Amino acid sequence: MAEPCSGGQVHLRQEGAVAVITLDNPPVNSSTDAVRRGILAALDRIDVQRTTAVVLTGAGQHLMAGADLHELEKEPTEPTLPQVTAALAAFPLPLIAVVKGHTLGGGLELALACDVRLATPSATLGLPEVSVGVIPGAGGTQRLPRAVGLAKALEMIVSGKSIAAVEANRIGLVDELLVATDEESQQAEILAYASRYRGGKRPLAERDVAPVDESTLQAQAQKLLARSRGLPAAAVAAEVVMSAGKSSFAEAVAKERAHFLALRGSEPARALRYLFFAERAQPFTPTQAVEPRLLKRVSVFGAGTMGSGIALCVLQAGYVVDLLELNAAALEAGVKRIADELNGNIDRGRMTAEQRDEMLARLRPTQEIQAVVGTDLVIEAIIEDLDVKRALFADLAGLVGEETLLATNTSYLDIDRIAEGVAHPQRVLGLHFFSPAQRMALLEVVRCETTSEQTLSTAIRFSRRLKKKAIVVANSWGFVGNRLYAAYRRQCEFMLEEGASPERIDSALEAYGMAMGPFKVADMSGLDIAWRMRQQTLTTRHLRRYVGIPDVICEAGRLGRKTGKGYYRYGEGKGPVSDPEVAAIIDRYRQEQRIEARGFSDEEIQQRALLALINEALLLLGEGVCQRPADIDIALVHGYGFPRWRGGPLFIARQWGHERLTSELAWLAEVSGKGHERGDAGLVSADTLKG
């Protein structure tokens, strides 16, 4: 019979000559004070005279999926995880860890401190600490290189990515894969292995680190750090891992721990924890209890790039999907895009041919609009034309049941206008996906004046199944994401007019951590899209500062990557290259406008772009376009490449406080000139920016 240790979160039982320690801290057996005390208490109670081996396992699906991140907000308390891993490594009997489910962070460090690791084939293993702003702090940076070699350890720890148990077994991180699939048979297999085990103690701390060419390792580290986009913990992790074997194990783990403690209270770590919790909070809470509708079949109208991407995203979530497109050639092209993407996933080892075939069997391409009869949700993804969308919604409402949800993927159009005249308008909403829909995590769930809470609750459940980061926003021009990005781009155009080059602005913002500079993004998207939108503002341009450089660039036939030239020049298969013609166009424009160009530092470029985002975010909150400040940060991180480790503009604003923020926004208004909206009016307080 199992005996509880430390409040019942760790249990100890004796199975013949095998002692079994079970972590029992639902839902993922995370590391807490009680769990750590329980492990040490269990070790103390084991009768070493009548025991030959000890099994460390977890109740439920996981061994341990990492630390309780709430603990990182406080000062560390004893026993610490390094004390626990040291006790496991020093225990006189061999310890056998059962790796299952998500064995991550501190969970993998526990397993590494044991002598043998068994694993279920479906388990995942990793040290993802850099993703929350720290590094492994219980020996992981030193034991993992001794288990799998420096190169693989560097890759796993600096990237923070997990690996499957099958790969872990191949590289020596896992000693043996379990064969049994049901829990009872698995327990018997584990106990049988432990009973016959005679391999003795095999502590990783006593192994040598296999030598590796230093220059090769440095080159690998630089590639990994480039992908981390300036994440501070990644650089520290690389340094600590590469030091493995250059000093004693005790000295190395002491260095690791010192870095861990220094990082845990840093602003990047706090920013990453903030996002971790914000992303897991409920994006929408109805005012009264409602039961979300059950969706089984989804119809996507439009087989263009966006429509086919949405259809693929929904297919991957397990739904039956109708793909409707009136144009036969466009429908064929859309189906091909989906098949090509799936074939690429097979080539990359992400799925099997059988999985692809099963997915395609759930895809129903058709040119018949009547195919929507009986569906549970229609997502419209056709051209951005209000009249065309209104006509389509009227047709759809006459074909589907009154409970069928009708969603538009529009980026800018007024969804209340689209919903006008639709029977049962409470089922109309916006589902704004970001391109490519099958890869981008952000999903804006747009609430119209008539949208019901049940419809919103259903959409949130749907978004979870699609594995999207959903935010609920009010119907407003550009919603949240595009409106924020428009303010950011506009400020960058101000700096372009004042003297900064596209290359200077892009490099400064990429150095800040943005995934791509704004002018590279514009070239990739196509400059003509924004050009057409600007042409619709001719009668109101005089009300605000307007920069005409993008128009002149377009008038010169430079429309971005698709024409081989935009703000940059593009060759066959090559990335953006500076083009003197662009510099000449901009210089002529400044001369015509009598603007004397001036120099910009990286810091000024970064600060003005950031303040433009903060300003617009505060305006969005003030107008009630979104309710949670954290939703704005989530949108920018997942939709626009804002560096995750900086938390987001409103996280940053909250760190600054009222006095500094007021001063910074006043400066922004001064340098931005006519028509610049201030977003600080009565909004900047701890309560406003909470969450």
XYZ file of C-alpha atoms in Angstrom:
691
model
C 0.000 0.000 0.000
C 1.284 3.472 -0.887
C 2.077 5.778 2.023
C 1.736 9.542 1.549
C 4.805 11.729 2.038
C 4.459 15.501 2.590
C 0.783 16.296 2.422
C -0.138 13.467 0.070
C 1.590 14.893 -3.041
C 4.232 12.150 -3.038
C 3.540 8.499 -2.234
C 5.891 5.642 -1.356
C 5.071 1.971 -1.657
C 7.082 -1.225 -1.511
C 6.676 -3.859 -4.233
C 8.829 -6.748 -3.072
C 12.431 -5.573 -3.337
C 11.435 -2.466 -5.338
C 10.454 0.850 -3.740
C 8.153 3.055 -5.850
C 8.025 6.839 -5.359
C 5.002 8.394 -7.078
C 4.587 12.132 -7.620
C 0.928 13.062 -7.258
C 0.377 16.780 -7.802
C -2.390 17.151 -10.431
C -2.715 18.071 -13.180
C 0.923 17.803 -14.333
C 2.858 16.922 -11.126
C 4.591 20.297 -11.171
C 7.488 20.927 -8.804
C 6.387 22.647 -5.591
C 7.752 22.895 -2.042
C 5.479 20.032 -0.996
C 6.561 17.792 -3.882
C 10.239 18.403 -3.225
C 9.836 17.763 0.503
C 7.876 14.640 -0.325
C 10.619 13.199 -2.539
C 13.258 13.730 0.155
C 10.942 12.265 2.817
C 10.330 9.211 0.634
C 14.071 8.642 0.143
C 14.575 8.843 3.918
C 11.910 6.190 4.529
C 13.195 3.590 2.078
C 14.613 0.493 3.781
C 17.896 0.120 1.900
C 18.503 -3.319 3.447
C 15.488 -4.972 1.816
C 15.346 -2.843 -1.362
C 17.402 -3.383 -4.511
C 16.097 -0.541 -6.706
C 13.847 2.532 -6.555
C 11.348 3.598 -9.232
C 10.467 7.295 -9.609
C 7.191 7.807 -11.466
C 4.214 10.132 -11.638
C 0.512 9.636 -11.079
C -1.614 10.366 -14.116
C -0.171 11.050 -17.543
C 3.116 12.802 -16.683
C 6.260 12.303 -14.649
C 6.611 16.057 -14.076
C 5.886 18.786 -16.619
C 8.122 21.370 -14.939
C 8.010 23.939 -12.175
C 5.011 25.745 -10.780
C 5.771 29.133 -12.343
C 4.021 30.952 -9.516
C 6.966 29.912 -7.342
C 9.332 31.898 -9.551
C 7.578 35.068 -8.457
C 8.886 34.490 -4.914
C 12.268 33.925 -3.322
C 13.385 30.276 -3.542
C 12.734 28.127 -0.494
C 14.304 24.901 0.674
C 14.405 22.178 -0.263
C 15.364 23.458 -3.697
C 15.265 21.274 -6.785
C 19.101 21.092 -6.906
C 19.017 19.648 -3.386
C 16.524 17.028 -4.547
C 18.500 16.065 -7.679
C 21.672 15.881 -5.576
C 19.886 13.560 -3.118
C 18.661 11.321 -5.964
C 22.144 11.118 -7.463
C 23.733 10.370 -4.078
C 21.170 7.762 -2.969
C 22.926 4.421 -2.360
C 20.471 2.387 -4.457
C 19.930 2.670 -8.218
C 16.999 4.898 -9.212
C 14.900 4.196 -12.306
C 12.894 7.149 -13.680
C 9.722 6.497 -15.656
C 9.509 9.179 -18.329
C 5.957 9.641 -19.568
C 3.662 12.332 -20.915
C 5.384 15.696 -20.716
C 8.640 15.235 -18.819
C 9.972 18.745 -19.028
C 12.189 21.185 -17.153
C 12.532 20.069 -13.554
C 10.901 16.768 -14.486
C 13.687 15.922 -16.910
C 16.273 17.140 -14.388
C 14.849 14.642 -11.882
C 15.096 11.899 -14.502
C 18.680 12.903 -15.368
C 19.624 12.612 -11.689
C 18.431 9.001 -11.718
C 20.573 6.134 -12.986
C 18.219 4.690 -15.602
C 15.436 6.203 -17.688
C 12.551 4.154 -19.067
C 10.000 5.913 -21.285
C 6.631 5.415 -22.883
C 6.919 5.818 -26.678
C 4.505 8.777 -26.614
C 6.462 10.779 -24.014
C 8.133 14.103 -24.775
C 11.299 15.295 -23.066
C 12.828 18.749 -22.921
C 14.391 21.572 -20.979
C 12.255 24.556 -22.083
C 13.391 26.939 -19.341
C 14.585 29.604 -21.808
C 10.949 30.012 -22.890
C 10.152 31.412 -19.440
C 13.332 33.483 -19.189
C 15.615 31.230 -17.127
C 17.960 28.286 -17.690
C 17.840 24.808 -16.150
C 18.849 25.256 -12.529
C 19.096 21.754 -11.078
C 21.980 20.271 -13.040
C 20.297 20.021 -16.438
C 22.934 22.046 -18.296
C 25.630 19.665 -17.057
C 23.940 16.257 -16.943
C 22.308 16.496 -20.385
C 25.625 17.004 -22.261
C 26.987 13.938 -20.458
C 23.980 11.920 -21.627
C 23.612 13.041 -25.256
C 26.748 15.048 -26.111
C 27.370 18.768 -26.205
C 25.889 19.464 -29.635
C 22.497 17.887 -28.926
C 22.351 19.317 -25.403
C 23.129 22.783 -26.765
C 20.340 22.461 -29.334
C 17.766 21.265 -26.792
C 18.577 23.775 -24.057
C 19.136 26.919 -26.160
C 16.080 26.313 -28.369
C 13.976 24.992 -25.497
C 12.376 22.504 -27.897
C 11.225 19.064 -26.774
C 12.027 15.757 -28.418
C 10.000 12.559 -28.662
C 10.860 9.511 -26.576
C 11.815 7.527 -29.689
C 14.508 10.091 -30.550
C 15.548 10.292 -26.895
C 16.110 6.549 -26.917
C 18.125 6.760 -30.130
C 20.502 9.408 -28.745
C 20.955 7.742 -25.353
C 18.821 10.011 -23.183
C 16.366 7.161 -22.592
C 17.721 3.688 -21.853
C 14.687 1.657 -22.856
C 11.220 2.203 -24.339
C 8.319 0.509 -22.615
C 6.292 -1.906 -24.717
C 3.038 -2.125 -22.753
C 0.310 0.370 -23.615
C -2.285 0.024 -20.858
C -1.424 1.287 -17.381
C -1.669 -2.041 -15.553
C 0.610 -3.848 -17.997
C 2.976 -0.890 -17.965
C 3.287 -1.024 -14.187
C 4.056 -4.741 -14.363
C 6.714 -4.119 -17.049
C 8.363 -1.394 -14.972
C 8.422 -3.512 -11.819
C 9.811 -6.486 -13.736
C 12.611 -4.313 -15.147
C 13.424 -2.869 -11.721
C 13.387 -6.313 -10.079
C 15.939 -7.749 -12.495
C 18.078 -4.614 -12.763
C 21.651 -5.242 -11.616
C 23.438 -2.340 -13.324
C 24.210 -0.495 -10.101
C 24.627 3.255 -9.782
C 25.357 5.146 -13.027
C 25.414 8.830 -12.100
C 25.789 11.146 -15.085
C 27.870 13.517 -12.952
C 30.711 10.992 -13.019
C 30.755 10.681 -16.810
C 33.168 12.671 -18.958
C 31.794 15.115 -21.515
C 32.621 13.800 -24.977
C 35.045 16.204 -26.735
C 33.750 18.238 -29.684
C 35.353 20.693 -32.081
C 35.097 24.108 -30.406
C 34.669 26.113 -33.613
C 31.845 23.819 -34.782
C 30.118 24.191 -31.419
C 30.493 27.978 -31.508
C 29.007 28.101 -35.012
C 26.058 25.987 -33.858
C 25.540 28.267 -30.859
C 25.498 31.373 -33.080
C 22.807 29.860 -35.313
C 20.678 28.932 -32.318
C 21.093 32.384 -30.777
C 20.133 34.072 -34.051
C 16.837 32.170 -33.986
C 16.221 33.243 -30.385
C 15.977 36.915 -31.516
C 17.865 38.318 -28.564
C 16.281 36.238 -25.795
C 18.720 36.924 -22.910
C 18.356 33.502 -21.287
C 19.331 31.771 -24.544
C 22.776 33.407 -24.572
C 23.348 32.497 -20.924
C 22.198 28.927 -21.570
C 24.644 28.575 -24.467
C 27.525 29.828 -22.332
C 26.743 27.496 -19.433
C 26.205 24.403 -21.612
C 29.445 24.976 -23.547
C 31.340 25.204 -20.265
C 30.417 21.588 -19.445
C 33.546 19.525 -18.854
C 35.825 22.554 -18.498
C 35.591 22.511 -14.702
C 34.437 20.058 -12.048
C 30.791 19.045 -12.024
C 30.289 20.723 -8.633
C 31.754 24.024 -9.878
C 29.702 23.865 -13.082
C 26.361 23.271 -11.342
C 27.140 26.082 -8.888
C 27.683 28.399 -11.879
C 24.455 27.146 -13.456
C 22.514 27.845 -10.261
C 23.948 31.349 -9.919
C 22.831 32.209 -13.448
C 19.394 30.683 -12.830
C 18.883 32.799 -9.724
C 20.065 35.957 -11.493
C 17.694 35.388 -14.413
C 14.541 34.436 -12.498
C 13.911 38.002 -11.288
C 14.898 39.711 -14.547
C 12.408 41.704 -16.587
C 12.508 39.243 -19.545
C 11.664 36.380 -17.166
C 8.809 38.368 -15.648
C 7.571 39.266 -19.134
C 7.587 35.646 -20.251
C 5.775 34.480 -17.125
C 3.216 37.259 -17.638
C 2.498 36.005 -21.159
C 2.451 32.381 -20.009
C -0.383 33.102 -17.591
C -2.163 35.597 -19.872
C -2.339 33.062 -22.704
C -3.898 30.498 -20.392
C -6.512 32.819 -18.920
C -10.091 32.678 -20.190
C -10.323 35.161 -23.117
C -14.061 35.554 -22.658
C -16.343 35.036 -19.669
C -20.080 35.210 -20.401
C -22.259 37.216 -18.028
C -24.460 34.158 -17.507
C -23.988 30.429 -17.890
C -24.229 29.362 -21.536
C -23.488 26.048 -23.187
C -21.262 26.360 -26.299
C -22.667 24.657 -29.361
C -21.070 21.461 -30.594
C -19.424 21.892 -33.993
C -18.858 18.820 -36.139
C -18.818 20.155 -39.678
C -17.278 23.409 -40.879
C -17.646 25.078 -44.274
C -15.046 27.496 -45.645
C -16.208 29.763 -48.465
C -13.339 30.849 -50.698
C -10.381 28.708 -51.792
C -7.766 31.430 -52.167
C -4.586 31.591 -50.111
C -6.442 32.551 -46.946
C -9.441 30.270 -47.472
C -7.345 27.199 -48.221
C -5.134 27.986 -45.221
C -8.179 28.210 -42.943
C -9.564 24.961 -44.388
C -6.255 23.207 -43.703
C -6.151 24.596 -40.162
C -9.678 23.254 -39.513
C -8.859 19.895 -41.109
C -5.840 19.529 -38.837
C -8.167 20.018 -35.860
C -10.151 16.934 -36.919
C -13.260 18.499 -38.485
C -15.077 17.556 -41.673
C -14.551 20.568 -43.966
C -16.458 21.755 -47.019
C -14.286 23.975 -49.218
C -16.596 26.076 -51.379
C -15.371 28.047 -54.376
C -17.507 29.030 -57.378
C -14.509 29.266 -59.735
C -13.343 25.791 -60.796
C -9.697 26.775 -61.374
C -9.505 28.559 -58.020
C -11.011 25.532 -56.259
C -8.495 23.200 -57.884
C -5.645 25.529 -56.897
C -6.912 25.679 -53.307
C -7.078 21.903 -52.978
C -3.571 21.665 -54.432
C -2.261 24.166 -51.872
C -3.678 22.035 -49.074
C -2.244 18.793 -50.519
C 1.160 20.411 -51.109
C 1.293 21.640 -47.514
C 0.452 18.182 -46.188
C 3.041 16.559 -48.463
C 5.592 19.011 -47.122
C 4.691 17.907 -43.594
C 5.370 14.305 -44.625
C 8.756 15.297 -46.067
C 9.595 17.054 -42.785
C 8.614 13.972 -40.763
C 5.660 15.705 -39.092
C 3.000 13.304 -40.342
C 2.564 10.028 -42.197
C 1.034 9.402 -45.598
C -1.833 7.622 -43.845
C -2.538 10.714 -41.725
C -2.509 12.877 -44.856
C -4.951 10.588 -46.638
C -7.289 10.522 -43.633
C -7.241 14.311 -43.502
C -7.909 14.741 -47.219
C -10.803 12.285 -46.938
C -12.504 14.810 -44.624
C -12.091 17.607 -47.206
C -15.102 18.131 -49.475
C -14.289 20.545 -52.325
C -17.348 21.870 -54.156
C -18.614 24.645 -56.420
C -22.177 24.262 -55.149
C -23.264 26.797 -52.521
C -26.053 24.401 -51.499
C -23.328 22.208 -49.974
C -23.500 24.350 -46.819
C -26.876 22.827 -45.913
C -26.463 21.001 -42.605
C -23.127 22.570 -41.663
C -22.477 23.944 -38.143
C -20.193 26.868 -39.015
C -19.482 28.816 -42.201
C -16.256 30.844 -42.410
C -16.293 33.307 -45.302
C -12.881 34.120 -46.810
C -13.636 35.866 -50.112
C -12.544 39.269 -51.464
C -12.610 42.365 -49.225
C -15.720 43.907 -50.753
C -18.562 44.860 -48.416
C -21.370 44.503 -50.963
C -20.151 41.103 -52.135
C -19.865 39.825 -48.560
C -23.337 41.168 -47.643
C -24.864 39.372 -50.630
C -23.105 36.127 -49.733
C -24.254 36.263 -46.097
C -27.844 36.832 -47.247
C -27.608 33.743 -49.473
C -26.007 31.646 -46.721
C -28.627 32.633 -44.145
C -31.296 31.263 -46.462
C -29.569 27.897 -46.812
C -28.277 26.971 -43.359
C -30.132 26.288 -40.122
C -30.913 29.136 -37.748
C -28.255 27.927 -35.271
C -25.456 27.664 -37.843
C -22.737 30.203 -37.030
C -21.817 32.635 -39.813
C -18.294 34.064 -39.562
C -16.363 36.464 -41.760
C -12.589 36.554 -42.027
C -12.540 40.225 -43.012
C -9.509 42.260 -41.922
C -11.055 45.750 -41.979
C -14.707 45.777 -43.049
C -17.595 46.645 -40.722
C -19.047 43.300 -39.618
C -22.211 44.952 -38.285
C -22.900 46.039 -41.883
C -22.301 42.484 -43.085
C -24.767 41.192 -40.462
C -27.511 43.670 -41.425
C -30.615 41.893 -42.664
C -29.316 38.402 -41.779
C -31.947 36.336 -39.985
C -30.913 35.456 -36.411
C -27.989 37.914 -36.397
C -26.869 36.674 -32.967
C -24.972 33.896 -34.784
C -22.883 36.323 -36.903
C -19.312 37.139 -35.834
C -15.815 37.711 -37.137
C -13.110 35.060 -37.095
C -10.048 36.951 -38.268
C -7.225 34.524 -39.039
C -3.699 35.694 -39.792
C -1.759 34.516 -42.822
C -0.673 31.782 -43.214
C -3.710 30.602 -41.250
C -2.388 27.087 -40.721
C 0.733 28.424 -38.983
C -0.095 31.742 -37.328
C -1.381 31.295 -33.783
C -3.409 34.503 -33.393
C -7.171 34.501 -33.944
C -9.308 37.602 -33.404
C -12.857 36.661 -32.408
C -14.873 39.744 -33.338
C -18.048 40.582 -31.477
C -20.739 42.445 -33.413
C -23.556 44.416 -31.793
C -25.842 41.400 -32.212
C -23.420 38.527 -31.476
C -24.662 36.360 -28.604
C -22.554 35.151 -25.701
C -23.273 31.573 -26.731
C -21.831 32.307 -30.179
C -18.689 33.789 -28.610
C -18.328 30.858 -26.203
C -18.653 28.440 -29.124
C -16.009 30.368 -31.068
C -13.595 30.238 -28.120
C -14.042 26.474 -27.788
C -13.483 26.168 -31.553
C -10.302 28.267 -31.317
C -8.897 26.004 -28.607
C -9.412 22.947 -30.782
C -7.590 24.798 -33.558
C -4.771 25.498 -31.026
C -5.078 29.233 -31.604
C -4.381 32.096 -29.224
C -7.792 33.742 -29.316
C -8.649 37.262 -28.211
C -12.176 38.691 -28.155
C -12.463 42.158 -29.704
C -15.234 44.579 -30.583
C -16.150 45.372 -34.170
C -13.911 48.315 -35.090
C -11.727 49.335 -38.038
C -8.689 47.056 -38.098
C -9.938 45.389 -34.902
C -6.873 45.185 -32.617
C -3.948 43.706 -34.535
C -4.150 45.586 -37.825
C -4.932 48.855 -36.124
C -1.888 48.504 -33.873
C 0.322 47.611 -36.798
C -0.992 50.565 -38.837
C 0.056 52.959 -36.037
C 3.476 51.270 -35.821
C 4.018 51.430 -39.584
C 2.862 55.056 -39.713
C 5.430 56.066 -37.077
C 8.139 54.259 -39.051
C 7.090 56.231 -42.135
C 7.424 59.455 -40.112
C 11.031 58.508 -39.309
C 11.629 57.577 -42.954
C 10.479 61.039 -43.992
C 12.667 62.703 -41.344
C 15.888 61.050 -42.463
C 16.128 57.378 -41.526
C 16.502 54.881 -44.369
C 14.315 51.757 -44.689
C 17.397 49.646 -43.923
C 18.226 51.702 -40.828
C 14.708 51.379 -39.417
C 14.421 47.671 -40.221
C 17.788 46.797 -38.690
C 17.087 48.795 -35.516
C 13.737 47.101 -34.949
C 15.111 43.652 -35.752
C 17.861 44.346 -33.206
C 15.090 45.148 -30.722
C 13.728 41.661 -31.374
C 11.016 42.146 -34.001
C 10.815 39.154 -36.318
C 11.136 41.391 -39.390
C 11.460 45.115 -39.993
C 8.345 47.011 -41.198
C 9.641 47.780 -44.697
C 10.624 44.162 -45.317
C 7.148 43.173 -44.118
C 5.575 45.711 -46.492
C 7.544 44.289 -49.433
C 6.518 40.767 -48.511
C 2.802 41.679 -48.202
C 2.729 43.793 -51.370
C 2.828 47.595 -51.350
C -0.213 47.953 -53.608
C -2.626 46.695 -50.925
C -1.909 49.592 -48.557
C -1.668 51.954 -51.559
C -5.270 51.202 -52.553
C -6.402 51.798 -48.978
C -4.546 55.127 -48.811
C -6.214 56.277 -52.019
C -9.546 56.062 -50.204
C -8.378 58.710 -47.685
C -7.673 61.530 -50.158
C -10.359 63.821 -48.734
C -9.171 63.514 -45.110
C -5.385 63.539 -45.481
C -5.127 67.190 -44.604
C -6.392 66.445 -41.081
C -3.270 64.593 -40.049
C 0.370 64.196 -40.937
C 0.663 62.227 -44.166
C 3.846 60.728 -45.578
C 3.771 60.370 -49.361
C 6.941 58.278 -49.786
C 5.067 54.927 -49.977
C 2.875 56.353 -52.759
C 5.921 57.537 -54.739
C 7.533 54.103 -54.332
C 4.382 52.455 -55.740
C 4.094 54.976 -58.582
C 7.611 53.926 -59.616
C 6.276 50.400 -60.156
C 7.927 49.051 -57.020
C 5.207 46.912 -55.422
C 7.360 44.582 -53.326
C 8.648 41.051 -53.717
C 6.063 40.147 -56.364
C 7.553 42.730 -58.770
C 11.140 42.068 -57.694
C 11.486 45.501 -56.156
C 9.891 47.578 -53.414
C 11.769 49.261 -50.599
C 14.440 46.658 -51.458
C 15.503 44.841 -54.597
C 14.984 41.076 -54.941
C 16.854 38.679 -57.193
C 16.165 35.052 -58.057
C 15.862 33.215 -54.746
C 17.613 36.034 -52.887
C 16.548 38.070 -49.904
C 16.195 41.857 -49.756
C 19.099 43.916 -51.085
C 19.502 47.685 -50.682
C 18.687 49.585 -53.862
C 20.210 53.050 -54.595
C 17.116 53.893 -56.641
C 15.005 53.822 -53.441
C 17.423 56.154 -51.672
C 17.207 58.534 -54.653
C 13.382 58.457 -54.657
C 13.261 59.232 -50.939
C 15.891 61.978 -51.265
C 13.929 63.681 -54.083
C 10.769 63.520 -52.009
C 12.470 65.162 -49.015
C 13.847 67.918 -51.240
C 10.407 68.600 -52.714
C 8.925 68.755 -49.213
C 11.864 70.871 -47.966
C 12.722 68.333 -45.302
C 16.326 68.291 -44.095
C 17.309 64.689 -43.328
C 18.774 63.969 -39.913
C 20.423 60.973 -38.293
C 18.692 58.451 -36.024
C 20.092 56.191 -33.340
C 18.782 52.647 -32.888
C 17.418 53.701 -29.506
C 15.305 56.543 -30.930
C 13.882 54.347 -33.684
C 13.023 51.619 -31.209
C 11.514 54.019 -28.677
C 9.301 55.833 -31.170
C 8.006 52.583 -32.681
C 7.313 51.169 -29.210
C 5.564 54.345 -28.047
C 3.372 54.351 -31.150
C 2.208 50.858 -30.177
C 1.640 51.847 -26.536
C -0.284 54.957 -27.572
C -2.584 53.041 -29.919
C -3.038 50.265 -27.364
C -4.246 52.766 -24.781
C -6.668 54.253 -27.291
C -8.028 50.754 -28.012
C -8.576 50.153 -24.310
C -10.206 53.538 -23.859
C -12.599 52.862 -26.729
C -13.479 49.423 -25.378
C -12.277 47.587 -28.492
C -10.744 45.008 -26.187
C -11.293 44.461 -22.480
C -8.067 42.860 -21.293
C -4.774 44.756 -21.667
C -3.012 41.417 -22.005
C -4.962 40.706 -25.218
C -3.075 43.520 -26.942
C 0.270 42.035 -25.931
C -0.870 38.554 -27.014
C -1.947 39.954 -30.405
C 1.400 41.623 -31.078
C 3.486 38.652 -29.950
C 1.523 36.019 -31.885
C 0.417 38.034 -34.888
C 3.180 40.538 -35.588
C 6.492 39.154 -34.328
C 6.869 41.375 -31.248
C 9.674 39.843 -29.112
C 8.005 37.572 -26.598
C 10.671 38.152 -23.970
C 9.765 41.856 -23.848
C 6.193 40.995 -22.856
C 4.374 43.451 -25.098
C 3.853 47.227 -25.160
C 1.377 47.328 -22.278
C 3.568 45.108 -20.111
C 6.384 47.588 -20.754
C 4.126 50.581 -20.041
C 3.175 49.086 -16.713
C 6.844 48.696 -15.758
C 7.491 52.358 -16.571
C 4.745 53.739 -14.376
C 2.504 56.796 -14.815
C 5.076 59.573 -14.630
C 7.507 58.202 -17.186
C 4.743 57.060 -19.510
C 3.071 60.466 -19.492
C 6.395 62.126 -20.307
C 7.225 59.654 -23.099
C 3.810 60.008 -24.755
C 4.066 63.801 -24.641
C 7.422 63.541 -26.431
C 5.927 61.191 -29.020
C 3.104 63.632 -29.741
C 5.635 66.445 -30.146
C 7.880 64.603 -32.619
C 4.958 63.031 -34.524
C 3.273 66.303 -35.346
C -0.175 67.210 -36.648
C -3.077 64.859 -36.019
C -1.240 62.539 -33.663
C -3.675 61.052 -31.143
C -2.651 60.881 -27.512
C -3.608 57.633 -25.859
C -2.809 58.456 -22.264
C -5.959 60.307 -21.272
C -6.814 58.997 -17.826
C -5.917 55.452 -18.744
C -2.453 54.944 -17.415
C -2.757 53.376 -13.995
C -1.916 50.076 -12.385
C -5.591 49.093 -12.532
C -5.977 49.981 -16.210
C -2.969 47.947 -17.251
C -3.566 45.060 -14.883
C -3.468 41.609 -16.485
